Amino acid sequence: MRIAILIHHAYGIGGTIRTTLNSAQALSGRHDVEVVSVFRHRDRTVFDPGPGVRLRHLVDLRPDSPDHDHPDHQRPSRHYPRADGHYTRYSALTDARIEEYLRTCDADVIVGTRPGLNTLLALRAPRGPVLVGQEHLTLACHSRRLRLTLRDAYPRLDALTTVTETDAADYRSRMRLPGVRVEAVPNGVPEPAVAPADPGAKWVVAAGRLAPAKRYDLLLRAFARVVAERPDWRLRIYGAGPQRDRLRDCIDSLGLYNHAFLMGAAHPIESEWCKGSIAASTSSLEAFGMTIVEAMRCGLPVVATRCPHGPAEIIKDGVDGRLVTMNDVGAIAEGLLELIDDDDLRRRMGAAARDNARRYDPALVAERYTDLFTELASRRGRGARLGTARTTAHRARGALLSTAFTARDGLRRARAATRSKGSAA
């Protein structure tokens, strides 16, 4: 089976990039897999896609590339949905390159990896390939404007996959998707190529983007309570992001400058997890919780807030980690101290975490995707591909929907401008 995976860009270090390349590498053992990066902005990928995966890009933004100053890249996109947060990065140039790729692609299955790309597949891809949209965020975190766009576009997909059962249930109950398979398929995390964590190490480790939703401010306040009882323990937080300065000020104000450390981004992260014996995740919002699985695969029990979606589907409370009340400093501190004060419990939970996290091995995730793709392809049938006339009609209908979205957005902007002028008057 020929599988093409369309991604915003494959050259960074985000969670969607990691899991996409993990899955592509696992699928390449049995299938012909191509990862199509809309953008390329550096010479090499951070994560190795593996020898069995072809990687291509559509628009090259490196300074010495003709695409960098291409005039069409200065013109706004007409196809990419405005409601997607990445809209301003797309252009007439990306429209043309994506359109050309979809027209000439001979894949049996084309997979999109974010709402805007899923919408493009639904509206612009020719009939024939199985079209699968992946959601790496959650329906709840999308704006109402984006949800309306997806409600119009997603019924034209063959399947939609989410990373949690909770989010799959949301899509089934809140969106009208007749005939679309909605399945939860978790992110894959490979077995680390390092020795398991030492349960005797007196370090708590956290990792992720330094962004408001991660609530590292709560973790630091909770850790101040930990230090008051166990001053021999330390905290490392790995990641980069807009809250770095604020978190540095928080460390100073709490007097944690000898106990809590902002370590910056780290790749590979596995060797850093293994320097600790407890992992912490204090998010108020998680689409999945990839860092939780990474830590567990390294043998760390995780103290995580019971935020919507991911953590409660990953952690077996009291077995391989602790789920604590969200936004509760006292609960976070209590969860950490429970493991800090009980060496045997920490050791047992760490071993259980390592065993239980094997269910997220990319090979197992790839099997689930293979089963889904095979069923969808056999249902449609390679020989049942539509003729040229029907394919043209399908693309025309998609173009009409895309034009309708653009007109609707323009009308909303015009109404907003009118209301603004009225208020000013």
PDB file of N, CA, C and O in Angstrom, residues 272-326:
ATOM      1  N   GLU A 272      17.608  12.497  29.270  1.00  0.00           N
ATOM      2  CA  GLU A 272      17.291  13.448  30.334  1.00  0.00           C
ATOM      3  C   GLU A 272      16.216  12.886  31.264  1.00  0.00           C
ATOM      4  O   GLU A 272      16.274  13.077  32.481  1.00  0.00           O
ATOM      5  N   TRP A 273      15.221  12.211  30.696  1.00  0.00           N
ATOM      6  CA  TRP A 273      14.241  11.546  31.551  1.00  0.00           C
ATOM      7  C   TRP A 273      14.933  10.595  32.514  1.00  0.00           C
ATOM      8  O   TRP A 273      14.589  10.517  33.701  1.00  0.00           O
ATOM      9  N   CYS A 274      15.896   9.866  32.004  1.00  0.00           N
ATOM     10  CA  CYS A 274      16.531   8.816  32.806  1.00  0.00           C
ATOM     11  C   CYS A 274      17.401   9.359  33.929  1.00  0.00           C
ATOM     12  O   CYS A 274      17.867   8.591  34.777  1.00  0.00           O
ATOM     13  N   LYS A 275      17.616  10.653  33.970  1.00  0.00           N
ATOM     14  CA  LYS A 275      18.358  11.248  35.081  1.00  0.00           C
ATOM     15  C   LYS A 275      17.467  11.492  36.291  1.00  0.00           C
ATOM     16  O   LYS A 275      17.953  11.856  37.358  1.00  0.00           O
ATOM     17  N   GLY A 276      16.164  11.321  36.129  1.00  0.00           N
ATOM     18  CA  GLY A 276      15.233  11.513  37.236  1.00  0.00           C
ATOM     19  C   GLY A 276      14.633  10.205  37.679  1.00  0.00           C
ATOM     20  O   GLY A 276      14.888   9.139  37.101  1.00  0.00           O
ATOM     21  N   SER A 277      13.820  10.268  38.722  1.00  0.00           N
ATOM     22  CA  SER A 277      13.102   9.075  39.164  1.00  0.00           C
ATOM     23  C   SER A 277      11.595   9.314  39.242  1.00  0.00           C
ATOM     24  O   SER A 277      10.835   8.374  39.475  1.00  0.00           O
ATOM     25  N   ILE A 278      11.155  10.566  39.038  1.00  0.00           N
ATOM     26  CA  ILE A 278       9.730  10.913  38.989  1.00  0.00           C
ATOM     27  C   ILE A 278       9.552  11.934  37.870  1.00  0.00           C
ATOM     28  O   ILE A 278      10.380  12.845  37.706  1.00  0.00           O
ATOM     29  N   ALA A 279       8.476  11.792  37.104  1.00  0.00           N
ATOM     30  CA  ALA A 279       8.127  12.797  36.097  1.00  0.00           C
ATOM     31  C   ALA A 279       6.881  13.542  36.565  1.00  0.00           C
ATOM     32  O   ALA A 279       6.061  13.000  37.305  1.00  0.00           O
ATOM     33  N   ALA A 280       6.760  14.784  36.122  1.00  0.00           N
ATOM     34  CA  ALA A 280       5.610  15.610  36.502  1.00  0.00           C
ATOM     35  C   ALA A 280       4.987  16.235  35.268  1.00  0.00           C
ATOM     36  O   ALA A 280       5.694  16.683  34.354  1.00  0.00           O
ATOM     37  N   SER A 281       3.655  16.255  35.235  1.00  0.00           N
ATOM     38  CA  SER A 281       2.905  16.926  34.171  1.00  0.00           C
ATOM     39  C   SER A 281       1.747  17.665  34.828  1.00  0.00           C
ATOM     40  O   SER A 281       0.853  17.037  35.393  1.00  0.00           O
ATOM     41  N   THR A 282       1.767  18.984  34.764  1.00  0.00           N
ATOM     42  CA  THR A 282       0.780  19.787  35.493  1.00  0.00           C
ATOM     43  C   THR A 282      -0.120  20.593  34.567  1.00  0.00           C
ATOM     44  O   THR A 282      -0.660  21.622  34.929  1.00  0.00           O
ATOM     45  N   SER A 283      -0.322  20.108  33.353  1.00  0.00           N
ATOM     46  CA  SER A 283      -1.067  20.839  32.329  1.00  0.00           C
ATOM     47  C   SER A 283      -2.534  21.033  32.710  1.00  0.00           C
ATOM     48  O   SER A 283      -3.127  20.204  33.402  1.00  0.00           O
ATOM     49  N   SER A 284      -3.090  22.125  32.191  1.00  0.00           N
ATOM     50  CA  SER A 284      -4.536  22.319  32.270  1.00  0.00           C
ATOM     51  C   SER A 284      -5.208  21.841  30.996  1.00  0.00           C
ATOM     52  O   SER A 284      -6.430  21.714  30.941  1.00  0.00           O
ATOM     53  N   LEU A 285      -4.406  21.558  29.961  1.00  0.00           N
ATOM     54  CA  LEU A 285      -4.936  21.087  28.685  1.00  0.00           C
ATOM     55  C   LEU A 285      -3.893  20.212  28.013  1.00  0.00           C
ATOM     56  O   LEU A 285      -2.746  20.623  27.846  1.00  0.00           O
ATOM     57  N   GLU A 286      -4.269  19.003  27.639  1.00  0.00           N
ATOM     58  CA  GLU A 286      -3.419  18.100  26.877  1.00  0.00           C
ATOM     59  C   GLU A 286      -4.269  17.437  25.805  1.00  0.00           C
ATOM     60  O   GLU A 286      -5.353  16.928  26.094  1.00  0.00           O
ATOM     61  N   ALA A 287      -3.771  17.432  24.570  1.00  0.00           N
ATOM     62  CA  ALA A 287      -4.457  16.681  23.532  1.00  0.00           C
ATOM     63  C   ALA A 287      -4.208  15.191  23.721  1.00  0.00           C
ATOM     64  O   ALA A 287      -5.075  14.360  23.487  1.00  0.00           O
ATOM     65  N   PHE A 288      -3.005  14.846  24.170  1.00  0.00           N
ATOM     66  CA  PHE A 288      -2.653  13.455  24.405  1.00  0.00           C
ATOM     67  C   PHE A 288      -1.782  13.342  25.657  1.00  0.00           C
ATOM     68  O   PHE A 288      -2.215  12.877  26.700  1.00  0.00           O
ATOM     69  N   GLY A 289      -0.565  13.794  25.575  1.00  0.00           N
ATOM     70  CA  GLY A 289       0.378  13.682  26.681  1.00  0.00           C
ATOM     71  C   GLY A 289       1.575  12.843  26.285  1.00  0.00           C
ATOM     72  O   GLY A 289       1.945  11.881  26.972  1.00  0.00           O
ATOM     73  N   MET A 290       2.201  13.221  25.168  1.00  0.00           N
ATOM     74  CA  MET A 290       3.312  12.423  24.641  1.00  0.00           C
ATOM     75  C   MET A 290       4.477  12.371  25.603  1.00  0.00           C
ATOM     76  O   MET A 290       5.146  11.336  25.737  1.00  0.00           O
ATOM     77  N   THR A 291       4.736  13.467  26.313  1.00  0.00           N
ATOM     78  CA  THR A 291       5.851  13.454  27.259  1.00  0.00           C
ATOM     79  C   THR A 291       5.583  12.491  28.416  1.00  0.00           C
ATOM     80  O   THR A 291       6.524  11.937  28.993  1.00  0.00           O
ATOM     81  N   ILE A 292       4.311  12.293  28.742  1.00  0.00           N
ATOM     82  CA  ILE A 292       3.972  11.324  29.791  1.00  0.00           C
ATOM     83  C   ILE A 292       4.399   9.925  29.356  1.00  0.00           C
ATOM     84  O   ILE A 292       5.032   9.182  30.119  1.00  0.00           O
ATOM     85  N   VAL A 293       4.074   9.566  28.120  1.00  0.00           N
ATOM     86  CA  VAL A 293       4.452   8.244  27.614  1.00  0.00           C
ATOM     87  C   VAL A 293       5.966   8.127  27.507  1.00  0.00           C
ATOM     88  O   VAL A 293       6.549   7.080  27.840  1.00  0.00           O
ATOM     89  N   GLU A 294       6.630   9.186  27.049  1.00  0.00           N
ATOM     90  CA  GLU A 294       8.094   9.151  26.955  1.00  0.00           C
ATOM     91  C   GLU A 294       8.722   8.863  28.312  1.00  0.00           C
ATOM     92  O   GLU A 294       9.640   8.041  28.433  1.00  0.00           O
ATOM     93  N   ALA A 295       8.244   9.553  29.343  1.00  0.00           N
ATOM     94  CA  ALA A 295       8.781   9.343  30.685  1.00  0.00           C
ATOM     95  C   ALA A 295       8.518   7.922  31.163  1.00  0.00           C
ATOM     96  O   ALA A 295       9.396   7.260  31.739  1.00  0.00           O
ATOM     97  N   MET A 296       7.303   7.421  30.940  1.00  0.00           N
ATOM     98  CA  MET A 296       6.953   6.069  31.365  1.00  0.00           C
ATOM     99  C   MET A 296       7.807   5.032  30.650  1.00  0.00           C
ATOM    100  O   MET A 296       8.233   4.044  31.252  1.00  0.00           O
ATOM    101  N   ARG A 297       8.073   5.241  29.385  1.00  0.00           N
ATOM    102  CA  ARG A 297       8.904   4.295  28.634  1.00  0.00           C
ATOM    103  C   ARG A 297      10.324   4.254  29.185  1.00  0.00           C
ATOM    104  O   ARG A 297      11.043   3.261  29.010  1.00  0.00           O
ATOM    105  N   CYS A 298      10.732   5.336  29.846  1.00  0.00           N
ATOM    106  CA  CYS A 298      12.059   5.369  30.479  1.00  0.00           C
ATOM    107  C   CYS A 298      12.028   4.856  31.917  1.00  0.00           C
ATOM    108  O   CYS A 298      13.058   4.860  32.592  1.00  0.00           O
ATOM    109  N   GLY A 299      10.868   4.427  32.390  1.00  0.00           N
ATOM    110  CA  GLY A 299      10.762   3.843  33.718  1.00  0.00           C
ATOM    111  C   GLY A 299      10.449   4.822  34.826  1.00  0.00           C
ATOM    112  O   GLY A 299      10.716   4.518  36.000  1.00  0.00           O
ATOM    113  N   LEU A 300       9.854   5.978  34.491  1.00  0.00           N
ATOM    114  CA  LEU A 300       9.483   6.956  35.513  1.00  0.00           C
ATOM    115  C   LEU A 300       7.980   6.910  35.778  1.00  0.00           C
ATOM    116  O   LEU A 300       7.191   6.973  34.825  1.00  0.00           O
ATOM    117  N   PRO A 301       7.571   6.817  37.032  1.00  0.00           N
ATOM    118  CA  PRO A 301       6.162   7.054  37.334  1.00  0.00           C
ATOM    119  C   PRO A 301       5.868   8.537  37.152  1.00  0.00           C
ATOM    120  O   PRO A 301       6.742   9.381  37.376  1.00  0.00           O
ATOM    121  N   VAL A 302       4.648   8.851  36.725  1.00  0.00           N
ATOM    122  CA  VAL A 302       4.300  10.239  36.417  1.00  0.00           C
ATOM    123  C   VAL A 302       3.212  10.729  37.362  1.00  0.00           C
ATOM    124  O   VAL A 302       2.184  10.069  37.537  1.00  0.00           O
ATOM    125  N   VAL A 303       3.466  11.883  37.972  1.00  0.00           N
ATOM    126  CA  VAL A 303       2.428  12.594  38.709  1.00  0.00           C
ATOM    127  C   VAL A 303       1.844  13.612  37.747  1.00  0.00           C
ATOM    128  O   VAL A 303       2.534  14.536  37.302  1.00  0.00           O
ATOM    129  N   ALA A 304       0.573  13.420  37.369  1.00  0.00           N
ATOM    130  CA  ALA A 304      -0.046  14.260  36.343  1.00  0.00           C
ATOM    131  C   ALA A 304      -1.392  14.779  36.811  1.00  0.00           C
ATOM    132  O   ALA A 304      -2.125  14.092  37.526  1.00  0.00           O
ATOM    133  N   THR A 305      -1.712  15.988  36.379  1.00  0.00           N
ATOM    134  CA  THR A 305      -3.036  16.532  36.665  1.00  0.00           C
ATOM    135  C   THR A 305      -4.072  15.830  35.800  1.00  0.00           C
ATOM    136  O   THR A 305      -3.812  15.473  34.653  1.00  0.00           O
ATOM    137  N   ARG A 306      -5.242  15.655  36.362  1.00  0.00           N
ATOM    138  CA  ARG A 306      -6.328  14.972  35.660  1.00  0.00           C
ATOM    139  C   ARG A 306      -7.036  15.977  34.739  1.00  0.00           C
ATOM    140  O   ARG A 306      -8.228  16.272  34.899  1.00  0.00           O
ATOM    141  N   CYS A 307      -6.293  16.488  33.771  1.00  0.00           N
ATOM    142  CA  CYS A 307      -6.886  17.424  32.823  1.00  0.00           C
ATOM    143  C   CYS A 307      -7.648  16.628  31.756  1.00  0.00           C
ATOM    144  O   CYS A 307      -7.486  15.411  31.639  1.00  0.00           O
ATOM    145  N   PRO A 308      -8.504  17.305  30.992  1.00  0.00           N
ATOM    146  CA  PRO A 308      -9.293  16.574  29.999  1.00  0.00           C
ATOM    147  C   PRO A 308      -8.413  15.815  29.007  1.00  0.00           C
ATOM    148  O   PRO A 308      -7.288  16.215  28.705  1.00  0.00           O
ATOM    149  N   HIS A 309      -8.933  14.726  28.522  1.00  0.00           N
ATOM    150  CA  HIS A 309      -8.349  13.927  27.461  1.00  0.00           C
ATOM    151  C   HIS A 309      -7.187  13.058  27.934  1.00  0.00           C
ATOM    152  O   HIS A 309      -7.401  12.095  28.637  1.00  0.00           O
ATOM    153  N   GLY A 310      -5.943  13.383  27.612  1.00  0.00           N
ATOM    154  CA  GLY A 310      -4.845  12.449  27.648  1.00  0.00           C
ATOM    155  C   GLY A 310      -4.465  11.709  28.916  1.00  0.00           C
ATOM    156  O   GLY A 310      -4.510  10.474  28.957  1.00  0.00           O
ATOM    157  N   PRO A 311      -4.063  12.402  29.980  1.00  0.00           N
ATOM    158  CA  PRO A 311      -3.429  11.720  31.108  1.00  0.00           C
ATOM    159  C   PRO A 311      -4.234  10.571  31.698  1.00  0.00           C
ATOM    160  O   PRO A 311      -3.663   9.509  31.996  1.00  0.00           O
ATOM    161  N   ALA A 312      -5.528  10.725  31.862  1.00  0.00           N
ATOM    162  CA  ALA A 312      -6.334   9.671  32.479  1.00  0.00           C
ATOM    163  C   ALA A 312      -6.462   8.438  31.603  1.00  0.00           C
ATOM    164  O   ALA A 312      -6.780   7.355  32.100  1.00  0.00           O
ATOM    165  N   GLU A 313      -6.203   8.593  30.292  1.00  0.00           N
ATOM    166  CA  GLU A 313      -6.217   7.434  29.400  1.00  0.00           C
ATOM    167  C   GLU A 313      -4.860   6.750  29.341  1.00  0.00           C
ATOM    168  O   GLU A 313      -4.752   5.624  28.846  1.00  0.00           O
ATOM    169  N   ILE A 314      -3.825   7.406  29.827  1.00  0.00           N
ATOM    170  CA  ILE A 314      -2.468   6.849  29.782  1.00  0.00           C
ATOM    171  C   ILE A 314      -2.073   6.242  31.121  1.00  0.00           C
ATOM    172  O   ILE A 314      -1.554   5.114  31.185  1.00  0.00           O
ATOM    173  N   ILE A 315      -2.323   6.975  32.208  1.00  0.00           N
ATOM    174  CA  ILE A 315      -1.860   6.586  33.541  1.00  0.00           C
ATOM    175  C   ILE A 315      -2.920   5.751  34.251  1.00  0.00           C
ATOM    176  O   ILE A 315      -4.096   6.118  34.271  1.00  0.00           O
ATOM    177  N   LYS A 316      -2.493   4.644  34.840  1.00  0.00           N
ATOM    178  CA  LYS A 316      -3.348   3.860  35.734  1.00  0.00           C
ATOM    179  C   LYS A 316      -3.067   4.341  37.153  1.00  0.00           C
ATOM    180  O   LYS A 316      -2.028   4.019  37.740  1.00  0.00           O
ATOM    181  N   ASP A 317      -3.985   5.135  37.661  1.00  0.00           N
ATOM    182  CA  ASP A 317      -3.764   5.818  38.930  1.00  0.00           C
ATOM    183  C   ASP A 317      -3.453   4.819  40.046  1.00  0.00           C
ATOM    184  O   ASP A 317      -4.203   3.862  40.277  1.00  0.00           O
ATOM    185  N   GLY A 318      -2.322   5.051  40.730  1.00  0.00           N
ATOM    186  CA  GLY A 318      -1.910   4.180  41.816  1.00  0.00           C
ATOM    187  C   GLY A 318      -1.122   2.969  41.375  1.00  0.00           C
ATOM    188  O   GLY A 318      -0.603   2.220  42.215  1.00  0.00           O
ATOM    189  N   VAL A 319      -1.018   2.770  40.054  1.00  0.00           N
ATOM    190  CA  VAL A 319      -0.280   1.613  39.519  1.00  0.00           C
ATOM    191  C   VAL A 319       1.030   2.054  38.879  1.00  0.00           C
ATOM    192  O   VAL A 319       2.113   1.573  39.242  1.00  0.00           O
ATOM    193  N   ASP A 320       0.945   2.958  37.906  1.00  0.00           N
ATOM    194  CA  ASP A 320       2.156   3.424  37.225  1.00  0.00           C
ATOM    195  C   ASP A 320       2.330   4.943  37.340  1.00  0.00           C
ATOM    196  O   ASP A 320       3.160   5.532  36.661  1.00  0.00           O
ATOM    197  N   GLY A 321       1.537   5.574  38.188  1.00  0.00           N
ATOM    198  CA  GLY A 321       1.635   7.007  38.400  1.00  0.00           C
ATOM    199  C   GLY A 321       0.480   7.491  39.253  1.00  0.00           C
ATOM    200  O   GLY A 321      -0.298   6.695  39.777  1.00  0.00           O
ATOM    201  N   ARG A 322       0.396   8.805  39.394  1.00  0.00           N
ATOM    202  CA  ARG A 322      -0.661   9.419  40.175  1.00  0.00           C
ATOM    203  C   ARG A 322      -1.375  10.484  39.358  1.00  0.00           C
ATOM    204  O   ARG A 322      -0.743  11.323  38.714  1.00  0.00           O
ATOM    205  N   LEU A 323      -2.715  10.451  39.391  1.00  0.00           N
ATOM    206  CA  LEU A 323      -3.531  11.504  38.808  1.00  0.00           C
ATOM    207  C   LEU A 323      -4.029  12.388  39.935  1.00  0.00           C
ATOM    208  O   LEU A 323      -4.620  11.890  40.899  1.00  0.00           O
ATOM    209  N   VAL A 324      -3.770  13.691  39.834  1.00  0.00           N
ATOM    210  CA  VAL A 324      -4.137  14.617  40.903  1.00  0.00           C
ATOM    211  C   VAL A 324      -5.047  15.704  40.345  1.00  0.00           C
ATOM    212  O   VAL A 324      -5.167  15.895  39.135  1.00  0.00           O
ATOM    213  N   THR A 325      -5.688  16.421  41.242  1.00  0.00           N
ATOM    214  CA  THR A 325      -6.646  17.454  40.854  1.00  0.00           C
ATOM    215  C   THR A 325      -5.964  18.564  40.073  1.00  0.00           C
ATOM    216  O   THR A 325      -4.900  19.057  40.459  1.00  0.00           O
ATOM    217  N   MET A 326      -6.596  18.973  38.985  1.00  0.00           N
ATOM    218  CA  MET A 326      -6.043  20.016  38.130  1.00  0.00           C
ATOM    219  C   MET A 326      -6.059  21.373  38.834  1.00  0.00           C
ATOM    220  O   MET A 326      -6.983  21.676  39.596  1.00  0.00           O
TER     221      MET A 326
END
